[in-house]
Amino acid sequence: MAVSDICAGFRLSFPDFSLDIDTRIPARGITAIFGQSGSGKTTLLRCIAGLQQCEWGRLVVRGETWQGERIFLPTHRRPLGYVFQESSLLAHLSAEDNLQYALRRARPVPPRDLYWRVVALMGIGPLLQRYPQQLSGGERQRVAIARALLVSPQLLLMDEPLASLDAARKREILPYLERLRSEFELPILYVSHSIDEVARLADHLLVLDRGRLAASGALAEVLGRLDLPPGLGEDTGVVLEGRVVERDARWGLARVAFAGGELWLRDSGDAPGQHLRVRVLARDVSLALASHGDTSILNRLPATVAEVAPDADSALVLVRLRLEGEEGESGIVARLTRRSADHLQLVSGKKVWAQIKSAAIVK
């Protein structure tokens, strides 16, 4: 990893829980901190913010030490923004006054155009004169995110910012978070227990398990591992980075190319050349020893078995597959019964056909 990456290490103990983490985090893009309830996600975020005292701690952000053996910057001196599950807006101030409050706290003084850039980014221009109680949950969170950006942070912390919203409000706010990722060269640590949010937003993934780091790496790499702690269940699967290469108006389908192959998917209206993410769940992948044309499954890809591992359910196994194509290599995961794996005599290196029954564009 680069010298400018974030170095974060913390150790602390409670009567019924301990945190022991030492890792490096990319200094740009969204790093999702994922794990089951009680795995230490919020505790880690509070340590990074300086809200939680530790027995031992180390935090270096882009070469600047915020916490070390003889250094502990208090929270108000750490140039970070923090977005909580609830918006935490000041109820007696309008949305605009909440934003101006953040600007007055910003050190150093932000560029003059930052205010309107952030307002436009989060689409809150029409909301500025309203008070928090006059805003929907999604609107309040968009104002809260704008407020966090206006302190000119070097690091943005987001602790399950969509957890309190219903499905419709989540769909409303997700495009703004994607825009934030693409328009600000700002490292974002995003705590979530929703794999759907992680699959759509994250570039990098930290998986916590009982206060320890179970996995760390690029999103596709980590989701393709078979040795992660239990927790995904039916949501076990991978994310592929692809681009639209063809749209078929007759059948309402789009052909999406990725490193390792191509998939025909339901056309979501994206133009040829558009980059997007495709999520393939393990439960939607079956295997065969030959390509069969007499089937309703359109997407059949040659693959090589890379690994076979037990699933949490003793009747099932997970199979990691390597896909190789003109644009490079990718991996997907299949979930099969142990009986099927035995019938196909699946071992590392065996050539098979991956039959993908369903896949979803997650943008």
Coordinates of C-alpha atoms in Angstrom, one line a residue:
M1 CA 0.0 0.0 0.0
A2 CA 1.1 3.6 -0.5
V3 CA 2.8 5.7 2.1
S4 CA -0.2 8.1 2.1
D5 CA -2.6 5.4 3.2
I6 CA -4.2 5.4 6.7
C7 CA -2.5 3.4 9.3
A8 CA -5.0 2.4 12.1
G9 CA -4.3 0.2 15.1
F10 CA -6.2 0.0 18.4
R11 CA -6.4 -2.3 21.3
L12 CA -8.9 -2.1 24.2
S13 CA -10.8 -4.4 26.5
F14 CA -14.2 -4.4 28.0
P15 CA -15.6 -7.1 30.4
D16 CA -17.4 -8.9 27.5
F17 CA -15.6 -7.6 24.4
S18 CA -12.1 -6.7 23.2
L19 CA -10.9 -4.9 20.1
D20 CA -7.5 -5.7 18.6
I21 CA -7.0 -4.2 15.1
D22 CA -3.9 -3.1 13.2
T23 CA -4.5 -2.4 9.5
R24 CA -3.9 0.0 6.6
I25 CA -6.7 1.7 4.7
P26 CA -6.6 3.3 1.3
A27 CA -6.4 7.1 1.4
R28 CA -9.2 7.5 -1.2
G29 CA -12.5 5.9 -2.0
I30 CA -15.0 4.1 0.3
T31 CA -13.8 1.5 2.7
A32 CA -16.7 -0.4 4.2
I33 CA -16.3 -1.8 7.7
F34 CA -18.6 -4.9 7.7
G35 CA -19.5 -7.5 10.2
Q36 CA -22.2 -8.9 12.4
S37 CA -23.7 -7.0 15.3
G38 CA -21.2 -6.9 18.1
S39 CA -18.2 -7.4 15.8
G40 CA -16.7 -4.0 16.8
K41 CA -17.6 -1.8 13.8
T42 CA -18.8 1.2 15.6
T43 CA -16.1 0.8 18.4
L44 CA -13.4 1.0 15.7
L45 CA -15.0 4.1 14.2
R46 CA -15.1 5.8 17.6
C47 CA -11.5 4.9 18.2
I48 CA -10.6 6.6 14.9
A49 CA -12.6 9.6 15.8
G50 CA -10.9 9.9 19.2
L51 CA -14.2 9.3 21.0
Q52 CA -13.0 6.1 22.6
Q53 CA -9.9 5.9 24.8
C54 CA -7.7 2.8 24.1
E55 CA -5.1 0.8 26.0
W56 CA -3.0 1.2 22.8
G57 CA -3.6 3.2 19.7
R58 CA -2.0 4.4 16.5
L59 CA -3.5 6.5 13.8
V60 CA -1.6 8.1 10.9
V61 CA -3.7 9.8 8.2
R62 CA -1.8 10.8 5.0
G63 CA 1.5 11.0 6.9
E64 CA 0.1 13.1 9.8
T65 CA 0.0 11.4 13.2
W66 CA -3.3 11.8 15.0
Q67 CA -2.6 9.3 17.7
G68 CA 0.6 7.5 18.8
E69 CA 2.8 6.7 21.8
R70 CA 3.0 10.3 22.9
I71 CA 0.3 12.0 20.7
F72 CA -3.4 12.0 21.1
L73 CA -5.3 14.6 19.2
P74 CA -8.7 15.2 20.8
T75 CA -11.7 14.8 18.5
H76 CA -12.2 18.5 17.9
R77 CA -8.6 18.7 16.6
R78 CA -8.9 15.8 14.2
P79 CA -9.9 17.1 10.7
L80 CA -12.7 14.6 10.2
G81 CA -16.4 14.6 9.5
Y82 CA -18.7 12.2 11.3
V83 CA -22.2 11.1 10.1
F84 CA -24.2 9.1 12.6
Q85 CA -27.2 6.8 12.1
E86 CA -29.5 9.7 13.1
S87 CA -28.8 13.0 11.4
S88 CA -28.1 14.9 14.7
L89 CA -28.9 18.2 13.1
L90 CA -29.4 21.2 15.5
A91 CA -33.2 21.3 15.7
H92 CA -33.4 25.1 16.3
L93 CA -31.5 25.9 13.2
S94 CA -32.6 25.8 9.6
A95 CA -30.7 23.5 7.2
E96 CA -28.7 26.5 5.9
D97 CA -27.8 27.5 9.4
N98 CA -26.7 24.0 10.2
L99 CA -24.4 24.2 7.2
Q100 CA -23.1 27.6 8.2
Y101 CA -22.3 26.3 11.7
A102 CA -20.1 23.7 10.1
L103 CA -18.3 26.3 7.9
R104 CA -17.5 28.4 11.0
R105 CA -15.8 25.3 12.6
A106 CA -13.8 24.4 9.6
R107 CA -10.0 24.7 9.9
P108 CA -8.4 25.6 7.7
V109 CA -11.0 27.9 6.1
P110 CA -12.5 26.0 3.1
P111 CA -12.4 27.3 -0.5
R112 CA -15.2 29.8 -1.1
D113 CA -16.9 27.6 -3.7
L114 CA -17.1 24.6 -1.4
Y115 CA -20.5 25.5 0.1
W116 CA -22.4 25.6 -3.2
R117 CA -20.5 22.7 -4.6
V118 CA -21.6 20.5 -1.6
V119 CA -25.2 21.9 -1.7
A120 CA -25.4 20.9 -5.4
L121 CA -23.7 17.6 -4.9
M122 CA -26.3 16.6 -2.2
G123 CA -29.2 18.2 -4.0
I124 CA -30.3 20.2 -1.0
G125 CA -30.7 23.7 -2.5
P126 CA -34.5 23.6 -2.2
L127 CA -34.3 22.5 1.5
L128 CA -32.0 25.2 2.9
Q129 CA -34.8 27.3 4.5
R130 CA -36.5 24.3 6.2
Y131 CA -35.9 23.1 9.8
P132 CA -35.0 19.5 10.6
Q133 CA -38.5 18.6 11.7
Q134 CA -39.8 19.7 8.2
L135 CA -37.5 17.3 6.4
S136 CA -37.9 13.6 5.6
G137 CA -35.3 11.1 7.0
G138 CA -33.5 11.0 3.8
E139 CA -33.4 14.7 3.4
R140 CA -32.0 15.1 7.0
Q141 CA -29.2 12.7 6.2
R142 CA -28.3 14.5 3.0
V143 CA -28.0 17.7 5.0
A144 CA -26.0 15.9 7.7
I145 CA -23.6 14.6 5.1
A146 CA -23.3 18.1 3.6
R147 CA -22.5 19.5 7.0
A148 CA -19.8 16.9 7.6
L149 CA -18.2 17.8 4.2
L150 CA -18.2 21.5 5.0
V151 CA -15.7 21.1 7.8
S152 CA -13.1 20.3 5.0
P153 CA -12.3 16.9 6.5
Q154 CA -9.3 14.8 5.6
L155 CA -11.4 11.7 6.6
L156 CA -15.1 11.1 6.5
L157 CA -16.6 8.6 9.0
M158 CA -20.1 7.3 8.3
D159 CA -21.7 5.0 10.9
E160 CA -24.6 3.1 9.3
P161 CA -26.0 6.4 7.8
L162 CA -29.0 4.6 6.2
A163 CA -29.9 2.3 9.1
S164 CA -32.8 4.5 10.3
L165 CA -34.3 4.9 6.8
D166 CA -37.0 2.8 5.1
A167 CA -36.3 1.1 1.7
A168 CA -37.6 4.0 -0.4
R169 CA -35.5 6.6 1.5
K170 CA -32.4 4.4 1.1
R171 CA -32.9 4.2 -2.7
E172 CA -33.2 8.0 -2.7
I173 CA -29.9 8.6 -0.9
L174 CA -27.7 5.9 -2.4
P175 CA -27.0 7.8 -5.7
Y176 CA -25.8 10.8 -3.6
L177 CA -23.3 8.6 -1.8
E178 CA -22.1 7.3 -5.2
R179 CA -21.6 10.8 -6.4
L180 CA -19.8 11.7 -3.2
R181 CA -17.3 8.8 -3.9
S182 CA -16.6 9.9 -7.4
E183 CA -16.4 13.7 -6.9
F184 CA -14.4 14.0 -3.7
E185 CA -10.9 12.6 -3.4
L186 CA -11.6 11.9 0.3
P187 CA -11.2 8.6 2.2
I188 CA -14.6 7.5 3.6
L189 CA -15.0 4.8 6.2
Y190 CA -18.5 3.4 5.9
V191 CA -19.8 1.1 8.7
S192 CA -22.7 -1.1 7.6
H193 CA -24.2 -4.5 8.3
S194 CA -26.0 -4.4 4.9
I195 CA -24.1 -6.3 2.2
D196 CA -26.4 -4.6 -0.4
E197 CA -24.9 -1.2 0.5
V198 CA -21.4 -2.6 0.7
A199 CA -21.7 -4.2 -2.8
R200 CA -23.0 -0.9 -4.3
L201 CA -20.7 1.6 -2.6
A202 CA -17.4 0.1 -1.4
D203 CA -14.1 0.0 -3.1
H204 CA -12.3 -1.7 -0.2
L205 CA -13.6 -3.9 2.5
L206 CA -12.7 -4.6 6.1
V207 CA -14.5 -7.6 7.7
L208 CA -14.5 -7.7 11.5
D209 CA -15.3 -10.7 13.6
R210 CA -15.5 -10.5 17.4
G211 CA -13.2 -7.5 17.5
R212 CA -10.6 -8.9 15.1
L213 CA -9.8 -8.2 11.5
A214 CA -11.0 -11.3 9.6
A215 CA -10.3 -9.9 6.1
S216 CA -9.1 -6.8 4.3
G217 CA -8.7 -6.0 0.6
A218 CA -10.4 -4.9 -2.5
L219 CA -14.1 -5.5 -2.5
A220 CA -14.1 -8.2 -5.2
E221 CA -11.1 -10.0 -3.7
V222 CA -12.6 -10.2 -0.2
L223 CA -16.1 -11.2 -1.3
G224 CA -14.6 -14.0 -3.3
R225 CA -12.9 -15.6 -0.3
L226 CA -14.4 -18.8 1.2
D227 CA -12.8 -18.5 4.6
L228 CA -14.7 -15.5 5.9
P229 CA -16.7 -15.8 9.2
P230 CA -20.4 -16.8 8.8
G231 CA -22.9 -14.1 8.4
L232 CA -23.7 -13.6 4.7
G233 CA -25.7 -16.8 4.3
E234 CA -28.0 -16.4 1.3
D235 CA -26.2 -13.2 0.4
T236 CA -22.8 -14.9 -0.2
G237 CA -21.6 -13.8 -3.7
V238 CA -19.3 -11.5 -5.6
V239 CA -19.3 -8.2 -7.3
L240 CA -17.9 -7.8 -10.8
E241 CA -16.8 -4.5 -12.4
G242 CA -18.0 -4.4 -15.9
R243 CA -19.1 -2.1 -18.8
V244 CA -22.1 -2.2 -21.2
V245 CA -21.0 -3.3 -24.7
E246 CA -24.4 -3.9 -26.3
R247 CA -28.1 -3.3 -25.8
D248 CA -30.6 -5.5 -27.4
A249 CA -33.9 -3.6 -27.7
R250 CA -35.8 -6.6 -29.0
W251 CA -35.3 -8.7 -25.9
G252 CA -34.7 -5.9 -23.4
L253 CA -31.3 -7.1 -22.5
A254 CA -27.8 -5.6 -22.2
R255 CA -24.5 -7.4 -22.7
V256 CA -22.0 -6.5 -20.0
A257 CA -18.3 -7.4 -20.4
F258 CA -16.0 -7.9 -17.4
A259 CA -12.5 -9.3 -16.8
G260 CA -13.2 -13.0 -17.3
G261 CA -16.2 -13.0 -19.6
E262 CA -19.6 -11.4 -20.5
L263 CA -23.1 -11.6 -19.2
W264 CA -26.5 -10.9 -20.7
L265 CA -28.6 -8.9 -18.1
R266 CA -31.9 -7.1 -18.0
D267 CA -31.4 -3.7 -19.7
S268 CA -31.3 -1.0 -17.0
G269 CA -31.0 1.8 -19.6
D270 CA -27.2 2.3 -19.4
A271 CA -25.5 3.5 -22.5
P272 CA -22.8 1.4 -24.2
G273 CA -19.5 2.2 -22.5
Q274 CA -21.1 2.8 -19.2
H275 CA -19.2 1.2 -16.3
L276 CA -21.2 -0.5 -13.7
R277 CA -21.2 -3.2 -11.0
V278 CA -22.8 -6.6 -11.3
R279 CA -23.6 -8.8 -8.3
V280 CA -23.7 -12.6 -8.7
L281 CA -24.9 -14.6 -5.7
A282 CA -23.5 -18.1 -5.0
R283 CA -27.0 -19.5 -4.8
D284 CA -27.6 -18.4 -8.4
V285 CA -24.6 -20.3 -9.9
S286 CA -24.8 -24.0 -10.9
L287 CA -22.1 -26.1 -12.4
A288 CA -21.9 -28.5 -15.3
L289 CA -19.1 -30.5 -17.0
A290 CA -20.3 -29.4 -20.5
S291 CA -22.1 -26.4 -22.0
H292 CA -25.7 -27.2 -22.6
G293 CA -27.7 -25.2 -25.2
D294 CA -31.0 -26.8 -24.3
T295 CA -31.6 -24.7 -21.2
S296 CA -33.2 -21.4 -20.3
I297 CA -29.9 -20.2 -18.7
L298 CA -28.4 -17.6 -21.1
N299 CA -25.2 -17.1 -19.2
R300 CA -22.8 -20.1 -19.4
L301 CA -19.1 -19.4 -18.8
P302 CA -16.1 -21.7 -18.9
A303 CA -14.4 -21.8 -15.5
T304 CA -11.8 -23.5 -13.5
V305 CA -12.3 -24.7 -10.0
A306 CA -9.9 -22.8 -7.7
E307 CA -11.1 -24.0 -4.3
V308 CA -13.8 -26.1 -2.6
A309 CA -14.7 -25.4 1.0
P310 CA -17.4 -26.4 3.5
D311 CA -20.4 -24.1 3.9
A312 CA -22.0 -23.2 7.2
D313 CA -24.7 -25.7 6.3
S314 CA -23.1 -29.2 6.5
A315 CA -25.1 -30.3 3.5
L316 CA -23.5 -27.7 1.2
V317 CA -20.2 -26.6 -0.1
L318 CA -18.8 -23.3 -1.6
V319 CA -16.8 -23.5 -4.8
R320 CA -14.6 -20.6 -5.9
L321 CA -14.2 -20.4 -9.6
R322 CA -11.7 -18.7 -11.8
L323 CA -13.0 -17.0 -15.0
E324 CA -10.6 -16.1 -17.7
G325 CA -11.3 -14.0 -20.8
E326 CA -9.9 -11.5 -23.2
E327 CA -10.1 -8.7 -20.6
G328 CA -8.4 -10.6 -17.8
E329 CA -9.5 -12.8 -14.9
S330 CA -12.3 -12.7 -12.3
G331 CA -13.7 -15.0 -9.7
I332 CA -17.2 -16.1 -8.8
V333 CA -18.6 -18.4 -6.1
A334 CA -21.1 -21.2 -6.4
R335 CA -23.0 -22.9 -3.6
L336 CA -23.8 -26.6 -4.2
T337 CA -24.9 -29.6 -2.2
R338 CA -22.0 -31.9 -1.2
R339 CA -23.6 -34.6 -3.2
S340 CA -23.5 -32.5 -6.4
A341 CA -19.9 -31.6 -5.8
D342 CA -19.0 -35.3 -5.3
H343 CA -21.0 -36.3 -8.4
L344 CA -19.0 -33.8 -10.5
Q345 CA -15.8 -34.8 -8.7
L346 CA -14.9 -31.2 -8.1
V347 CA -11.3 -30.6 -7.3
S348 CA -8.9 -27.6 -7.7
G349 CA -8.0 -27.2 -11.4
K350 CA -11.0 -29.0 -12.8
K351 CA -12.6 -27.4 -15.9
V352 CA -16.3 -26.8 -15.6
W353 CA -19.1 -24.5 -17.0
A354 CA -20.6 -22.0 -14.6
Q355 CA -24.3 -21.5 -15.3
I356 CA -25.4 -18.1 -13.9
K357 CA -29.2 -18.2 -13.4
S358 CA -29.5 -14.6 -12.2
A359 CA -27.3 -11.5 -11.7
A360 CA -28.1 -8.0 -10.8
I361 CA -26.7 -4.6 -11.8
V362 CA -26.0 -2.6 -8.6
K363 CA -24.4 0.4 -10.5

